[in-house]
CSV table of C-alpha atoms in Angstrom, one decimal:
chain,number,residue,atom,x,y,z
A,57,UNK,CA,29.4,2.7,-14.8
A,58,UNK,CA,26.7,5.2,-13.9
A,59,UNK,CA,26.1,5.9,-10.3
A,60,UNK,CA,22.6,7.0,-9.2
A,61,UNK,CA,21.7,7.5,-5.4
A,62,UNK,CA,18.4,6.5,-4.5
A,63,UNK,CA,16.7,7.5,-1.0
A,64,UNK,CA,13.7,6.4,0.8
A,65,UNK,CA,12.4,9.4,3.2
A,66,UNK,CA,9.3,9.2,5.1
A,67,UNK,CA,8.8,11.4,8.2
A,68,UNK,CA,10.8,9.1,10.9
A,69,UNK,CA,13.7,7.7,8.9
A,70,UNK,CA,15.5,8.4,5.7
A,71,UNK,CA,17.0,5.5,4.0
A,72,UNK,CA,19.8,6.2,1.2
A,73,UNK,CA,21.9,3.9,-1.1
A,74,UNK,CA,24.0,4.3,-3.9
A,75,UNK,CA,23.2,2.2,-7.1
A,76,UNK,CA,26.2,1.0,-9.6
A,77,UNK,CA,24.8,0.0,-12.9
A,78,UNK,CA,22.6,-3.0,-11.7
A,79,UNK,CA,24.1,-3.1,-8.5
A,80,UNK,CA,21.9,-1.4,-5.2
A,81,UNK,CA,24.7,-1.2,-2.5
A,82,UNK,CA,24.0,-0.9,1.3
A,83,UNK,CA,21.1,0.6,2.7
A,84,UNK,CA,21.8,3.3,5.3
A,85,UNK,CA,19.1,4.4,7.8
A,86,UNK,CA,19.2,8.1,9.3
A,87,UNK,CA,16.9,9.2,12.0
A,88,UNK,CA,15.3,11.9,10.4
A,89,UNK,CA,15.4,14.4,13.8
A,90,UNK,CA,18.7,14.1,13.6
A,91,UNK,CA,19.3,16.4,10.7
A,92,UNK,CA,17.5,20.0,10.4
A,93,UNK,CA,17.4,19.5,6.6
A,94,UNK,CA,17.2,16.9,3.6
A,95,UNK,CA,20.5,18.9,2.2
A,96,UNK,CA,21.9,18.1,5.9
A,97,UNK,CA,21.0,14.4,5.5
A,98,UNK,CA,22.0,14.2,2.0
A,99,UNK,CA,25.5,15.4,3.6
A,100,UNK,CA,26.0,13.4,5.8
A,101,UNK,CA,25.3,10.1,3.8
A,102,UNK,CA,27.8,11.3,1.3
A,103,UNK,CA,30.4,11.8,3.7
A,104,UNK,CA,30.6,8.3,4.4
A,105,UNK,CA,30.5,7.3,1.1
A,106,UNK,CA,32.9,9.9,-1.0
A,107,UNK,CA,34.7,7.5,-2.9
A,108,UNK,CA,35.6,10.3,-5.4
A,109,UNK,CA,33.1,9.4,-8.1
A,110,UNK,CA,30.3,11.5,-9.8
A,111,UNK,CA,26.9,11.0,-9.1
A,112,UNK,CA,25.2,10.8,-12.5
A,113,UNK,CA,21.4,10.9,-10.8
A,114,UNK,CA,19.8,10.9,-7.9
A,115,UNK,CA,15.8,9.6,-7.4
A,116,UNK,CA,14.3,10.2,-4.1
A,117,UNK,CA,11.0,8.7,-3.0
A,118,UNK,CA,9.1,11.1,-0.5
A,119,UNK,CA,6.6,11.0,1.9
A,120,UNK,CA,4.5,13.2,0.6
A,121,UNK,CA,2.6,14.5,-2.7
A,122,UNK,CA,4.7,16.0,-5.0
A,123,UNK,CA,4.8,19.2,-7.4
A,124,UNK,CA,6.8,20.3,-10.0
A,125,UNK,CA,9.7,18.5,-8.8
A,126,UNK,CA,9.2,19.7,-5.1
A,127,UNK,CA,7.8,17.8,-2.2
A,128,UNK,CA,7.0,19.5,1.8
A,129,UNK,CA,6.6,16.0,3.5
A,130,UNK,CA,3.2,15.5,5.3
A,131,UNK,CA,4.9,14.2,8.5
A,132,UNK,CA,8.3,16.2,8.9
A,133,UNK,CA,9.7,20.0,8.3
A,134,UNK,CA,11.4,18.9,5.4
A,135,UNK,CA,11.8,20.0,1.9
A,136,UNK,CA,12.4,18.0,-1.3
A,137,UNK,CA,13.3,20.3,-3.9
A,138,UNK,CA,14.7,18.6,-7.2
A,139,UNK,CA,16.5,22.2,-8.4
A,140,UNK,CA,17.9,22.6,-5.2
A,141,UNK,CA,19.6,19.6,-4.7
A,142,UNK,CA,20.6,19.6,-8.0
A,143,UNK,CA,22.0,22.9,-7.8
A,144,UNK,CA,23.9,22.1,-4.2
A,145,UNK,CA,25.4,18.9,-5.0
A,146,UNK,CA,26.2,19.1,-8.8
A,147,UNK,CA,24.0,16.2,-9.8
A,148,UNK,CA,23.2,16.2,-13.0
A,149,UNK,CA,19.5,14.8,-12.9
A,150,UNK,CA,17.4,14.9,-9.5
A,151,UNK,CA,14.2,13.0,-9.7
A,152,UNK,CA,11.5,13.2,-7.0
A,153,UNK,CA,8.6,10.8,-6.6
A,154,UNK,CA,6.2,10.0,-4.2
A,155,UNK,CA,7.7,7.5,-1.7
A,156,UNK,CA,4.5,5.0,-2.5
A,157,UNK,CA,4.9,5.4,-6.4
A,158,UNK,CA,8.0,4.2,-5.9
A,159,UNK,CA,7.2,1.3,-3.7
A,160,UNK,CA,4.3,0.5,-6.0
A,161,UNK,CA,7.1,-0.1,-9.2
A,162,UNK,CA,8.2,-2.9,-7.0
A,163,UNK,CA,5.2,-4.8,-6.0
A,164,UNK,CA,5.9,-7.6,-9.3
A,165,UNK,CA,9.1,-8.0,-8.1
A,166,UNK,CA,8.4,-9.3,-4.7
A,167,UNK,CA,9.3,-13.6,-4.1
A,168,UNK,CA,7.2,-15.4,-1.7
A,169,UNK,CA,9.7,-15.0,1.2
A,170,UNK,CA,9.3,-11.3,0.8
A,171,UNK,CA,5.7,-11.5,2.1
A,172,UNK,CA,3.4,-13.1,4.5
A,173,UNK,CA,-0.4,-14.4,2.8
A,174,UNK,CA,-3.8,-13.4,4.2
A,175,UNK,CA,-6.3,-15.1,2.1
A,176,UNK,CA,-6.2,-17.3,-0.6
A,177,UNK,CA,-3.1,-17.1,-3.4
A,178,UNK,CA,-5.5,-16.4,-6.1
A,179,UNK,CA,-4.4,-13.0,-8.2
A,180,UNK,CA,-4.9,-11.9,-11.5
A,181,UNK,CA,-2.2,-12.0,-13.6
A,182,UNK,CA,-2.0,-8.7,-15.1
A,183,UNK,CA,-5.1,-6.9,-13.3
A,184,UNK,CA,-3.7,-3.9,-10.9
A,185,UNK,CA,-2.0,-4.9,-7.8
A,186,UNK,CA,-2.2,-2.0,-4.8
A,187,UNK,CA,0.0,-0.7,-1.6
A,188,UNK,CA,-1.4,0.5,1.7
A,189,UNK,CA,1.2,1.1,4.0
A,190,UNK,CA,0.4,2.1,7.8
A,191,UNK,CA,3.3,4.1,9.2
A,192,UNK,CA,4.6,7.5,10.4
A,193,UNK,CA,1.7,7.8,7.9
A,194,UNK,CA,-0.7,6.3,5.8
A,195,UNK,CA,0.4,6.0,2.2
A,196,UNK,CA,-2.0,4.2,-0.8
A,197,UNK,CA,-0.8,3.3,-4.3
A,198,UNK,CA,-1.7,1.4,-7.7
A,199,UNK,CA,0.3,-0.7,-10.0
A,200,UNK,CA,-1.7,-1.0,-13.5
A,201,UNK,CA,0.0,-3.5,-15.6
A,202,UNK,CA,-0.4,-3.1,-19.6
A,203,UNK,CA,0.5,-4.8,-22.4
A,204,UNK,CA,2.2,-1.5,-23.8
A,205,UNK,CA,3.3,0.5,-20.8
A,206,UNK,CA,2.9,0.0,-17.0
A,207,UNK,CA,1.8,3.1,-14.6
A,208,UNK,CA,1.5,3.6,-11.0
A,209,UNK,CA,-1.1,5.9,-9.7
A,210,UNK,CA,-0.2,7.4,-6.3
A,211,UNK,CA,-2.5,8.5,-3.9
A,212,UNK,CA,-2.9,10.7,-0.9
A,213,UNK,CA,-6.0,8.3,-0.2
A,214,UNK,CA,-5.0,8.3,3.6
A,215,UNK,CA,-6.2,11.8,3.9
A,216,UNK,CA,-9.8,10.2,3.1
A,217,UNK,CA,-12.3,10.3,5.6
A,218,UNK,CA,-12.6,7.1,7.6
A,219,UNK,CA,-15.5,5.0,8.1
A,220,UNK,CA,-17.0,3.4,10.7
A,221,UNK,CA,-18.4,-0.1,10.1
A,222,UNK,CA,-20.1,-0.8,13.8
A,223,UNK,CA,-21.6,1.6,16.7
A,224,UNK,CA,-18.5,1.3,18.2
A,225,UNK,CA,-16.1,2.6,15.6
A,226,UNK,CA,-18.7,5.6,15.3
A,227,UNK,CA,-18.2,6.3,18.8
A,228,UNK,CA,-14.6,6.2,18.7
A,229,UNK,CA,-14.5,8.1,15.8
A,230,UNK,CA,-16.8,10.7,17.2
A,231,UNK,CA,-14.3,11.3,20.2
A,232,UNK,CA,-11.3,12.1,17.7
A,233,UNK,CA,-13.7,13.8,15.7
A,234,UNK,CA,-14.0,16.6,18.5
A,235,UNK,CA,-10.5,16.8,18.8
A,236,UNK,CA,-9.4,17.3,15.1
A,237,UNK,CA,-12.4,18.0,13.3
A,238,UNK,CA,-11.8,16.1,9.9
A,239,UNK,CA,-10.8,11.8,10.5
A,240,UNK,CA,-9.0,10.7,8.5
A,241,UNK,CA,-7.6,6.9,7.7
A,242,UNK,CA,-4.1,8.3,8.7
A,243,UNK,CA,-5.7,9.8,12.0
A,244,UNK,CA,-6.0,5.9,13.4
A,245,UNK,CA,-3.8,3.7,10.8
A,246,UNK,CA,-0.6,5.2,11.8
A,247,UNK,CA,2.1,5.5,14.6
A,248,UNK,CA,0.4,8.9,15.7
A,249,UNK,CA,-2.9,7.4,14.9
A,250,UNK,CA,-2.7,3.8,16.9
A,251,UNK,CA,-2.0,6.7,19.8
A,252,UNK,CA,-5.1,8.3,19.0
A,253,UNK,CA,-7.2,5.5,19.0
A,254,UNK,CA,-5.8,4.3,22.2
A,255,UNK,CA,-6.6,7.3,23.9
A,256,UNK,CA,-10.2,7.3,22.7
A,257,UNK,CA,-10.7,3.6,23.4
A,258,UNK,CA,-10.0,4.7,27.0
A,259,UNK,CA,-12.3,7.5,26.8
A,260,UNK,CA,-15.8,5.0,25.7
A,261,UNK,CA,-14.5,2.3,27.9
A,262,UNK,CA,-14.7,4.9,30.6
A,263,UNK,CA,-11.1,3.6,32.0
A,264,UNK,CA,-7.7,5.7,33.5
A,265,UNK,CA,-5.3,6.7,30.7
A,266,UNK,CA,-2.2,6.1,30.8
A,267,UNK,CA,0.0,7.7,28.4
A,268,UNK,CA,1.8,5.2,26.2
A,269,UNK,CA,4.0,5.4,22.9
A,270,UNK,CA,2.3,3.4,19.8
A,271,UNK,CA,5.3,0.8,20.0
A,272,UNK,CA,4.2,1.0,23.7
A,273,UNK,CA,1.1,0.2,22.8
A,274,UNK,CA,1.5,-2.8,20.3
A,275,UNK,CA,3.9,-4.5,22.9
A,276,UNK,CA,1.8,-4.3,25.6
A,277,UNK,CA,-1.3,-6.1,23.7
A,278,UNK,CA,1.1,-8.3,22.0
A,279,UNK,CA,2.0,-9.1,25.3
A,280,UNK,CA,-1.6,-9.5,26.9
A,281,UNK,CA,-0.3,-6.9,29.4
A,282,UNK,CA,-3.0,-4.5,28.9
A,283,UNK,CA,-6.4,-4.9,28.3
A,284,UNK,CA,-7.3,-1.1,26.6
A,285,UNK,CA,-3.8,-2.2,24.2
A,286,UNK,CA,-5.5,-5.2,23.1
A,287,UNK,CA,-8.6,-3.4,22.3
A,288,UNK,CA,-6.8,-1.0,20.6
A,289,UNK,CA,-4.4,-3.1,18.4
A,290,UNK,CA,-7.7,-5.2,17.6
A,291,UNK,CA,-9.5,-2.2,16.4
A,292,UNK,CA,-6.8,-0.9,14.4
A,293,UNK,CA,-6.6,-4.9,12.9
A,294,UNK,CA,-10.7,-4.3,11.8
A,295,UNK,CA,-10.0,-1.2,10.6
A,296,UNK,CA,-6.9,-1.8,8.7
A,297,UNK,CA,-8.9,-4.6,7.1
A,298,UNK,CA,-11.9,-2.6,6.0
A,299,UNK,CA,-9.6,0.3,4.8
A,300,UNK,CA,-7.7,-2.4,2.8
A,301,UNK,CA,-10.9,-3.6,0.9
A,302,UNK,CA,-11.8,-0.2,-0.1
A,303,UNK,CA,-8.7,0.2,-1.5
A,304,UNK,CA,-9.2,-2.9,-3.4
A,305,UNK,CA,-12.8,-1.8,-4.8
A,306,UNK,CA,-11.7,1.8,-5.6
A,307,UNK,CA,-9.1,0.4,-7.7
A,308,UNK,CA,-10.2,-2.7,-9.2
A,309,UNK,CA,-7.0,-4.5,-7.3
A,310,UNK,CA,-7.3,-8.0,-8.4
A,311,UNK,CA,-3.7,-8.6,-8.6
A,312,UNK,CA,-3.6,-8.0,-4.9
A,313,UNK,CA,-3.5,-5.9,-2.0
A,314,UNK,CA,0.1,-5.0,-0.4
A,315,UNK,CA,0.6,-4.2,3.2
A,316,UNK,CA,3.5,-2.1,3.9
A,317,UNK,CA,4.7,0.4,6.3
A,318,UNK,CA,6.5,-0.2,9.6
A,319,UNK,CA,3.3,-1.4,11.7
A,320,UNK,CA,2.5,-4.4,9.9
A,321,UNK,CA,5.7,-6.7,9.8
A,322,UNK,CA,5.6,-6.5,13.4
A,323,UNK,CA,2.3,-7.7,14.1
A,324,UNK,CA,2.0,-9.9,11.4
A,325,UNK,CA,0.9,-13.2,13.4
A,326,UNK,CA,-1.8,-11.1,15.6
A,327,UNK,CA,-2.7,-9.4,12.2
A,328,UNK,CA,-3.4,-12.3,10.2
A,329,UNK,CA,-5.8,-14.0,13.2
A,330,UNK,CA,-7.2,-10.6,13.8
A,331,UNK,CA,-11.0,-10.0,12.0
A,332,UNK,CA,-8.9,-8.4,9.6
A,333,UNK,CA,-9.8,-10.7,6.3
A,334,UNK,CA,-13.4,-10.8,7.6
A,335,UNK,CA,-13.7,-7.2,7.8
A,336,UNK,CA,-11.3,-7.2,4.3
A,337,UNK,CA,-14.2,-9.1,2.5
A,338,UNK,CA,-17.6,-7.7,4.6
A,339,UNK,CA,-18.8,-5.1,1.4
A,340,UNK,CA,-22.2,-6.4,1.0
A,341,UNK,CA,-22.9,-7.8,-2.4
A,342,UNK,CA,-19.2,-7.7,-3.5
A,343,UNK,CA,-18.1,-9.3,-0.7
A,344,UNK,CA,-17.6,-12.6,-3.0
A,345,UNK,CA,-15.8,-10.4,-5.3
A,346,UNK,CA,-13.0,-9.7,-2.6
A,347,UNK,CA,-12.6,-13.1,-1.3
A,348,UNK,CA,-10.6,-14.0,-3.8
A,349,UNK,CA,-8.0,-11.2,-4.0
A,350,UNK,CA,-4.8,-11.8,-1.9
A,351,UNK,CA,-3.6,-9.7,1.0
A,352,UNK,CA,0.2,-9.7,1.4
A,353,UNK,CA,1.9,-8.1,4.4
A,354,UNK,CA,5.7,-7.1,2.7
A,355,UNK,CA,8.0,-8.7,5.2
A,356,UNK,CA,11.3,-7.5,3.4
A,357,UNK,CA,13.0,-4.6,4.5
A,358,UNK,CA,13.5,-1.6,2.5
A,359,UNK,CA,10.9,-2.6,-0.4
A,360,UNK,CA,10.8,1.0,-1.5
A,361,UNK,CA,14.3,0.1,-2.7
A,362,UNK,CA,13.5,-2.7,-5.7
A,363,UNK,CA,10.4,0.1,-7.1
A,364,UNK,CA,13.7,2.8,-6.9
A,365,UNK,CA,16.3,0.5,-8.6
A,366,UNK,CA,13.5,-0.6,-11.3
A,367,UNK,CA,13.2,3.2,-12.1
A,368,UNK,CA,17.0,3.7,-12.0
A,369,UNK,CA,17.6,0.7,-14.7
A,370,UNK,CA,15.1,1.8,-16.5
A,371,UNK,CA,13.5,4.8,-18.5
A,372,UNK,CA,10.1,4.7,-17.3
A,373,UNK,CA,8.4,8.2,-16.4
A,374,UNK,CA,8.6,9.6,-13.1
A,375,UNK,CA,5.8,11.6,-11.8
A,376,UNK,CA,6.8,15.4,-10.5
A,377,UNK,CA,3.0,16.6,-10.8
């Protein structure tokens, strides 16, 4: 029975399981500062797996774009390299795709227990479903069904610049501006970037900072325990929204919008009575168009996984450009 691994890295965590014919085994999570390389991780996965048997192919979905089979990811010092692996572990086929490509191959597969609706359930069938996910990162992708061949477009689309939708978010933009120049989405719809906007909050509101992790951060407004965390996590919520809509215009995402990532699931109740639909649907004359595409925060762990098994059953092209 052929045996591929699969692997989910992003910048915090790397996820790896091994795949038996149709059969995804366990999911195993490694903290990614743990090990100094992916060859280190890949290592010591395997060592607790070793049952003896070959590993016919291997797919890995990375944080990060990817080239000719080789991948530096945005958010850590490590190195995907197909060859290399290939070469150091004696697997036959290494694969390397971006981590939201391979997230994306999954989005049809979802049931409704695997999400949480913002918005009315009214998609397209067969129009192109996309994935934001706010994490270590910011990653975007596109599922484009067709009667012939499906293909996912992914997308370093959180590198784009942000925009600012009130006085307000231009002002807290313009404070990060001076510190990195360029703003990106990422720079505010991430761990790192929930940090960012926390500080700057407390730079316009002209109040003390006091320096807070983003999980910090969300607890503390979850909990009503800080005033400059609620105005943060409420920013991030209008800004998550009208970042989301974009993505749905830019791609013609009538099947729906996904919401992955690690941020999300955890605020999902605040999320969904935050002005994020409102800001989701405020584009000016097509705002009638985008109230009636779906928002779905993915509530199931490890989606990356059903894109990665897809591709492993099946012989659909993987992207190393």
């Amino acid at each position: 029975m052929r045996r591929v691994l699969l692997a989910d890295i992003g910048g915090t965590y790397a996820r790896f399981a091994m795949q038996h014919g149709d059969k995804l085994g366990p999911v195993r999570s490694l903290d990614v500062r743990a090990h100094a390389t992916m060859g280190d991780a890949f290592r010591f996965f395997l060592a607790g797996w070793d049952d003896g048997a070959p590993i016919d192919a291997a797919i890995l979905a990375v944080a990060g774009p990817v080239e000719s089979g080789r991948c530096a990811l945005t958010n850590s010092s490590w190195v995907a390299d197909a060859s290399g692996l290939q070469d150091e572990f004696a697997i036959p086929s290494v694969r390397i795709v971006n981590d939201q490509e391979a997230a994306a191959w999954g989005l049809s597969q979802f049931s409704p227990s695997d999400t949480r609706l913002i918005g009315p359930d009214t998609p397209i069938i067969g129009a192109p479903m996309a994935l934001l996910s706010p994490g270590t990162g910011l990653g975007m992708a596109c599922l484009i069904p067709g009667t012939s061949a499906t293909i996912v477009i992914a997308s370093e689309g959180g590198h784009a610049t942000l925009a600012a939708a009130t006085a307000r978010e231009e002002a807290l933009i313009g404070v990060l501006r001076r510190q990195f120049g360029h703003v990106s989405a990422e720079r505010i719809l991430s761990g790192n970037g929930l940090v960012n906007l926390y500080r700057a909050v407390a730079t316009i509101d002209g109040v003390d900072f006091v320096p807070r992790a983003a999980a910090e951060i969300t607890r503390a407004a979850l909990d009503g325990a800080c005033t400059t965390c609620r105005t943060t996590l409420d920013t991030f919520c209008g800004l998550l929204g009208g970042v989301a809509g974009d993505l749905a215009l830019l791609f013609g995402a009538r099947g729906g919008i996904f919401i992955g990532g690690g941020i999300a699931p955890r605020i999902v109740e605040y999320l969904c009575r935050s002005d994020f639909r409102e800001r989701f649907e405020a584009k000016g004359r097509l705002g009638r168009y985008l109230a009636r595409i779906p928002v779905r925060i993915i509530l199931r762990p490890d989606p990356a996984f059903l894109g990665l098994a897809a591709l492993a059953r099946s012989d659909k092209p993987l992207s190393n450009v």
